[in-house]
Coordinates of C-alpha atoms and ligand atoms in Angstrom, one line a residue:
V769 CA 1.7 12.3 -8.3
I770 CA 4.0 12.0 -5.2
Q771 CA 4.2 15.0 -2.9
G772 CA 3.4 17.3 -5.8
R773 CA 5.8 15.7 -8.3
E774 CA 4.4 14.0 -11.3
V775 CA 6.0 10.7 -12.2
V776 CA 5.6 8.0 -14.8
V777 CA 5.4 4.4 -13.9
F778 CA 6.2 1.8 -16.5
R779 CA 7.2 -1.9 -16.9
A780 CA 10.3 -2.4 -18.9
R781 CA 10.8 -5.4 -21.2
S782 CA 12.8 -7.2 -18.5
G783 CA 9.7 -7.1 -16.3
A784 CA 11.1 -4.5 -13.9
A785 CA 8.8 -1.7 -12.7
R786 CA 10.3 1.7 -13.2
V787 CA 9.4 5.2 -11.9
L788 CA 10.8 8.4 -13.5
D789 CA 10.0 12.0 -13.1
A790 CA 7.3 12.7 -15.6
H791 CA 8.8 15.7 -17.4
C792 CA 11.5 15.0 -20.0
P793 CA 14.8 16.7 -19.1
H794 CA 15.2 17.7 -22.8
L795 CA 12.4 20.3 -23.3
G796 CA 9.9 19.2 -20.6
A797 CA 7.3 17.1 -22.4
H798 CA 5.3 14.7 -20.2
L799 CA 6.5 11.2 -20.7
G800 CA 3.1 9.9 -19.6
H801 CA 1.2 11.5 -22.4
G802 CA 2.3 9.8 -25.6
G803 CA 5.5 8.3 -24.3
E804 CA 6.2 4.7 -25.3
V805 CA 8.0 1.8 -23.7
R806 CA 10.9 0.5 -25.8
G807 CA 12.7 -2.4 -24.3
E808 CA 14.3 -1.1 -21.1
T809 CA 13.6 2.5 -21.9
I810 CA 10.7 5.0 -22.3
R811 CA 10.6 7.2 -25.4
C812 CA 9.5 10.8 -25.2
P813 CA 6.8 11.7 -27.6
F814 CA 8.3 15.2 -28.4
H815 CA 11.8 14.5 -29.9
G816 CA 12.1 10.8 -29.4
F817 CA 14.8 10.8 -26.7
C818 CA 14.8 7.5 -24.8
F819 CA 15.5 7.1 -21.1
E820 CA 16.3 3.9 -19.3
G821 CA 14.4 3.4 -16.1
A822 CA 16.9 2.4 -13.5
E823 CA 19.1 5.5 -13.5
G824 CA 17.3 7.8 -16.0
R825 CA 20.2 7.8 -18.4
C826 CA 19.4 9.1 -22.0
T827 CA 20.3 6.2 -24.3
E828 CA 19.5 7.9 -27.6
T829 CA 18.1 11.1 -29.1
G830 CA 15.5 11.1 -31.8
Y831 CA 18.0 12.4 -34.2
G832 CA 20.7 9.7 -33.9
T833 CA 23.0 12.2 -32.3
R834 CA 24.9 11.8 -29.0
P835 CA 22.7 12.2 -25.9
P836 CA 23.6 15.5 -24.1
P837 CA 25.1 15.1 -20.7
L838 CA 22.3 17.0 -19.0
A839 CA 19.6 14.8 -20.4
R840 CA 19.0 12.6 -17.4
A841 CA 15.6 11.9 -16.0
G842 CA 15.1 11.8 -12.3
A843 CA 14.9 8.0 -11.4
W844 CA 13.2 6.8 -8.1
P845 CA 14.2 3.7 -6.2
V846 CA 11.5 1.1 -6.8
R847 CA 10.3 -1.9 -4.9
E848 CA 7.4 -4.2 -5.8
L849 CA 5.6 -6.1 -3.0
G850 CA 2.2 -7.7 -2.7
G851 CA 1.1 -6.3 -6.1
V852 CA 2.1 -2.7 -5.2
V853 CA 4.8 -0.8 -7.0
M854 CA 6.4 1.6 -4.5
A855 CA 8.8 4.5 -5.1
F856 CA 11.0 5.7 -2.3
H857 CA 11.0 9.3 -1.3
G858 CA 13.0 10.6 1.6
P859 CA 16.4 10.7 3.3
G860 CA 18.4 7.7 4.4
D861 CA 18.3 4.2 3.1
P862 CA 15.3 3.3 1.1
W863 CA 13.8 0.0 2.2
D864 CA 13.4 -2.1 5.2
L865 CA 10.1 -3.9 4.4
P866 CA 8.9 -7.3 5.4
V867 CA 9.5 -10.2 3.0
L868 CA 6.2 -11.7 1.9
D869 CA 6.4 -15.4 1.1
G870 CA 5.0 -16.2 -2.3
E871 CA 4.0 -19.9 -1.9
G872 CA 0.4 -20.7 -2.6
W873 CA -0.9 -17.1 -2.6
T874 CA -3.4 -15.9 -5.2
R875 CA -2.5 -12.9 -7.4
P876 CA -3.0 -9.7 -5.5
Q877 CA -6.2 -7.8 -6.3
G878 CA -6.3 -4.1 -5.6
H879 CA -8.3 -0.9 -5.2
G880 CA -7.5 2.7 -4.6
W881 CA -9.1 5.9 -3.1
E882 CA -8.0 9.6 -3.0
F883 CA -9.3 12.0 -0.4
E884 CA -8.2 14.8 1.9
G885 CA -5.9 13.6 4.6
R886 CA -2.4 12.6 5.6
P887 CA -0.6 9.2 5.8
Q888 CA -0.1 9.5 9.6
E889 CA -3.9 9.6 10.1
I890 CA -4.4 6.4 8.0
A891 CA -1.5 4.6 9.9
E892 CA -3.2 5.6 13.1
N893 CA -5.9 3.1 12.2
S894 CA -3.4 0.3 13.0
V895 CA -3.5 1.2 16.7
D896 CA -7.1 2.5 16.9
L897 CA -8.8 -0.5 18.5
G898 CA -12.0 1.4 19.4
H899 CA -13.2 1.9 15.9
L900 CA -13.0 -1.8 15.0
S901 CA -16.4 -2.6 16.5
V902 CA -18.0 0.8 15.9
V903 CA -17.0 1.3 12.2
H904 CA -16.4 -2.2 11.0
G905 CA -18.7 -4.2 13.2
Y906 CA -16.0 -6.6 14.5
G907 CA -16.9 -8.4 17.6
A908 CA -14.8 -8.8 20.8
P909 CA -11.6 -7.3 19.5
R910 CA -8.6 -8.2 21.8
V911 CA -4.9 -7.9 21.6
V912 CA -3.2 -11.3 21.4
E913 CA 0.4 -10.1 21.1
A914 CA 1.0 -6.6 22.6
F915 CA 1.8 -3.6 20.5
A916 CA 5.6 -3.3 19.8
F917 CA 6.9 0.1 18.7
D918 CA 10.3 -0.8 17.3
G919 CA 12.2 1.9 15.3
P920 CA 10.2 2.6 12.1
R921 CA 7.8 -0.3 12.8
I922 CA 4.7 -1.1 14.8
R923 CA 3.7 -4.7 15.3
V924 CA 0.6 -6.1 16.9
T925 CA -1.5 -9.2 16.7
L926 CA -5.3 -8.9 17.2
E927 CA -8.2 -11.3 17.4
F928 CA -11.8 -10.5 16.7
R929 CA -14.9 -12.0 15.2
R930 CA -15.8 -10.8 11.8
P931 CA -19.1 -11.1 10.1
L932 CA -18.9 -13.2 6.9
P933 CA -19.0 -10.8 4.0
F934 CA -22.1 -12.3 2.2
F935 CA -24.4 -12.2 5.2
G936 CA -23.9 -8.6 6.3
R937 CA -23.5 -7.5 9.9
L938 CA -26.1 -9.8 11.3
G939 CA -24.9 -12.9 9.7
P940 CA -22.6 -15.5 11.4
A941 CA -19.2 -14.2 12.5
V942 CA -15.9 -16.1 12.3
P943 CA -12.9 -15.7 14.6
V944 CA -10.0 -14.1 12.9
V945 CA -6.4 -13.6 14.1
A946 CA -4.6 -10.7 12.3
A947 CA -0.9 -9.8 12.6
I948 CA -0.4 -6.2 11.6
E949 CA 3.0 -4.8 10.7
Q950 CA 3.2 -1.1 10.0
V951 CA 6.4 0.2 8.5
G952 CA 6.8 4.0 8.4
L953 CA 3.7 6.0 7.8
G954 CA 3.0 4.7 4.3
F955 CA 3.1 0.9 4.4
A956 CA 1.3 -1.8 6.3
A957 CA 1.0 -5.5 5.8
V958 CA -1.6 -7.6 7.5
H959 CA -1.6 -11.3 7.7
A960 CA -5.0 -12.7 8.8
E961 CA -6.1 -16.2 9.4
V962 CA -9.7 -17.4 9.7
Q963 CA -9.5 -19.7 12.7
G964 CA -10.4 -23.3 12.3
V965 CA -10.5 -23.4 8.5
G966 CA -6.9 -22.6 7.7
L967 CA -7.9 -19.8 5.3
Q968 CA -5.2 -17.1 5.2
N969 CA -5.6 -13.5 3.9
R970 CA -2.9 -11.0 3.2
F971 CA -3.4 -7.3 2.8
V972 CA -1.0 -4.6 1.8
V973 CA -2.1 -1.0 2.6
T974 CA -0.1 1.9 1.2
S975 CA -0.7 5.6 1.5
T976 CA 1.0 8.4 -0.5
S977 CA 0.9 12.1 0.0
V978 CA -0.3 13.5 -3.3
D979 CA 0.2 17.1 -2.2
E980 CA -0.2 19.0 1.1
R981 CA -3.9 18.2 1.3
R982 CA -4.6 14.9 -0.4
V983 CA -3.6 11.3 0.2
A984 CA -3.8 8.3 -2.2
L985 CA -4.7 5.1 -0.4
R986 CA -4.1 1.8 -2.2
V987 CA -4.9 -1.7 -0.9
T988 CA -4.3 -5.2 -2.2
S989 CA -5.4 -8.5 -1.0
S990 CA -4.6 -12.1 -1.7
V991 CA -5.5 -15.4 -0.1
R992 CA -4.0 -18.8 0.5
G993 CA -6.4 -21.7 0.8
P994 CA -6.1 -24.4 3.4
W995 CA -5.0 -27.0 0.8
A996 CA -1.3 -27.2 1.6
S997 CA -1.8 -27.7 5.3
L998 CA -4.4 -30.4 4.5
G999 CA -2.1 -32.1 2.1
L1000 CA -4.5 -31.4 -0.8
R1001 CA -4.0 -30.2 -4.3
P1002 CA -5.0 -26.5 -4.6
L1003 CA -8.5 -25.9 -5.8
R1004 CA -7.8 -23.0 -8.1
L1005 CA -11.4 -22.2 -8.8
L1006 CA -12.3 -22.0 -5.1
D1007 CA -9.1 -19.9 -4.5
A1008 CA -10.3 -17.5 -7.2
V1009 CA -13.7 -17.2 -5.6
L1010 CA -12.2 -16.7 -2.1
A1011 CA -9.8 -14.1 -3.4
T1012 CA -12.5 -12.1 -5.0
M1013 CA -14.7 -12.4 -1.9
T1014 CA -11.8 -11.2 0.3
Q1015 CA -11.1 -8.3 -2.0
V1016 CA -14.8 -7.2 -2.0
S1017 CA -15.1 -7.4 1.8
F1018 CA -11.8 -5.7 2.5
R1019 CA -12.7 -3.0 0.1
K1020 CA -16.0 -2.6 2.0
D1021 CA -14.1 -2.4 5.3
V1022 CA -11.8 0.4 4.0
S1023 CA -14.8 2.2 2.4
Q1024 CA -16.2 2.5 5.9
D1025 CA -13.1 4.3 7.0
V1026 CA -12.6 6.6 4.0
P1027 CA -15.4 9.1 4.6
I1028 CA -14.3 9.4 8.2
W1029 CA -10.7 10.0 7.2
G1030 CA -11.7 12.4 4.4
H1031 CA -13.6 14.7 6.7
K1032 CA -11.8 14.3 10.1
R1033 CA -9.5 16.9 11.5
A1034 CA -6.2 16.0 13.2
L1035 CA -6.5 17.0 16.9
E1036 CA -3.3 17.9 18.7
R1037 CA -4.9 17.1 22.0
P1038 CA -7.3 14.2 21.6
A1039 CA -9.6 13.3 24.5
I1040 CA -8.3 9.8 24.9
A1041 CA -10.6 7.2 26.6
E1042 CA -10.1 3.8 28.0
G1043 CA -10.6 1.3 25.1
D1044 CA -8.8 3.5 22.6
G1045 CA -5.6 1.6 22.0
P1046 CA -2.2 3.2 22.5
L1047 CA -2.9 6.4 20.6
G1048 CA -0.4 8.5 22.7
K1049 CA 2.4 6.1 22.0
Y1050 CA 1.5 6.1 18.3
R1051 CA 1.7 9.8 18.2
S1052 CA 5.2 9.9 19.7
W1053 CA 6.3 7.1 17.4
A1054 CA 4.9 9.0 14.3
R1055 CA 6.9 12.1 15.2
Q1056 CA 10.2 10.4 14.1
F1057 CA 8.9 10.8 10.5
S1058 CA 8.1 14.5 10.6
L1059 CA 10.6 16.7 8.6
Ligands
LIG1126 S1 11.1 17.1 -24.7 FE1 11.4 15.0 -24.6 S2 12.6 14.6 -26.3 FE2 12.4 16.7 -26.4
LIG1127 FE1 -10.5 0.9 9.9

């Protein structure tokens, strides 16, 4: 569900991910309940009309008759990035997202939550330096490359010490440098590197308004081992272990934010303190997206 509209997501034979309005334009059956993918199309369970996914054109009826001109399903522009299928909703040109390089990265692993909130409050996390140590237990967070508010983007590079996942908060901490790129309110990509060992992590965080009250948060992670930079052959088994460990610890980090997000209230006039990060700047930046 995207802003109150139900959609179906399917993968066509060609491999392309497609997003269509869920309700069939013929008589309104739900394509996601009994619909079937046939080649490039999805077939409605009610009268067998087929709709191709790119433009929503009806390619055939279940009776072998000519498709009626009005039988066109609403088709959403789709982009797939970092293991996430995204559908564009809004005015203007759809996409201006970072290009993620594919070399040597493990397959993205993901997780999702749904709770009360709005995307702008999740995106605010990208600038909320204060919570990093309080909520996540990160040590000595500091800004390495200053916050840049640039059109629809925010970029920043941070450094902190992060406890290793399997030892808990009191275990040894490793230094991490993380470059964060927030694009709009619903998308962020984080590229993190564990210093000294050449292990890289990549996270994609997306949030979607389900309706006026709820938000769906989805995260994926993948890793790139130090093999290439060391001139070694990749150790696939170790990559798989590192990828799973990374997903588990990232999921744990986000699970620490979720109950706070789910119960917080958006304050118009927050009592900003030194150590907070540029929350005021963030708020003015975020205003460009309000309708
Ligand atoms: S409602 Fe979908 S084919 Fe009739
Ligand atoms: Fe957080």
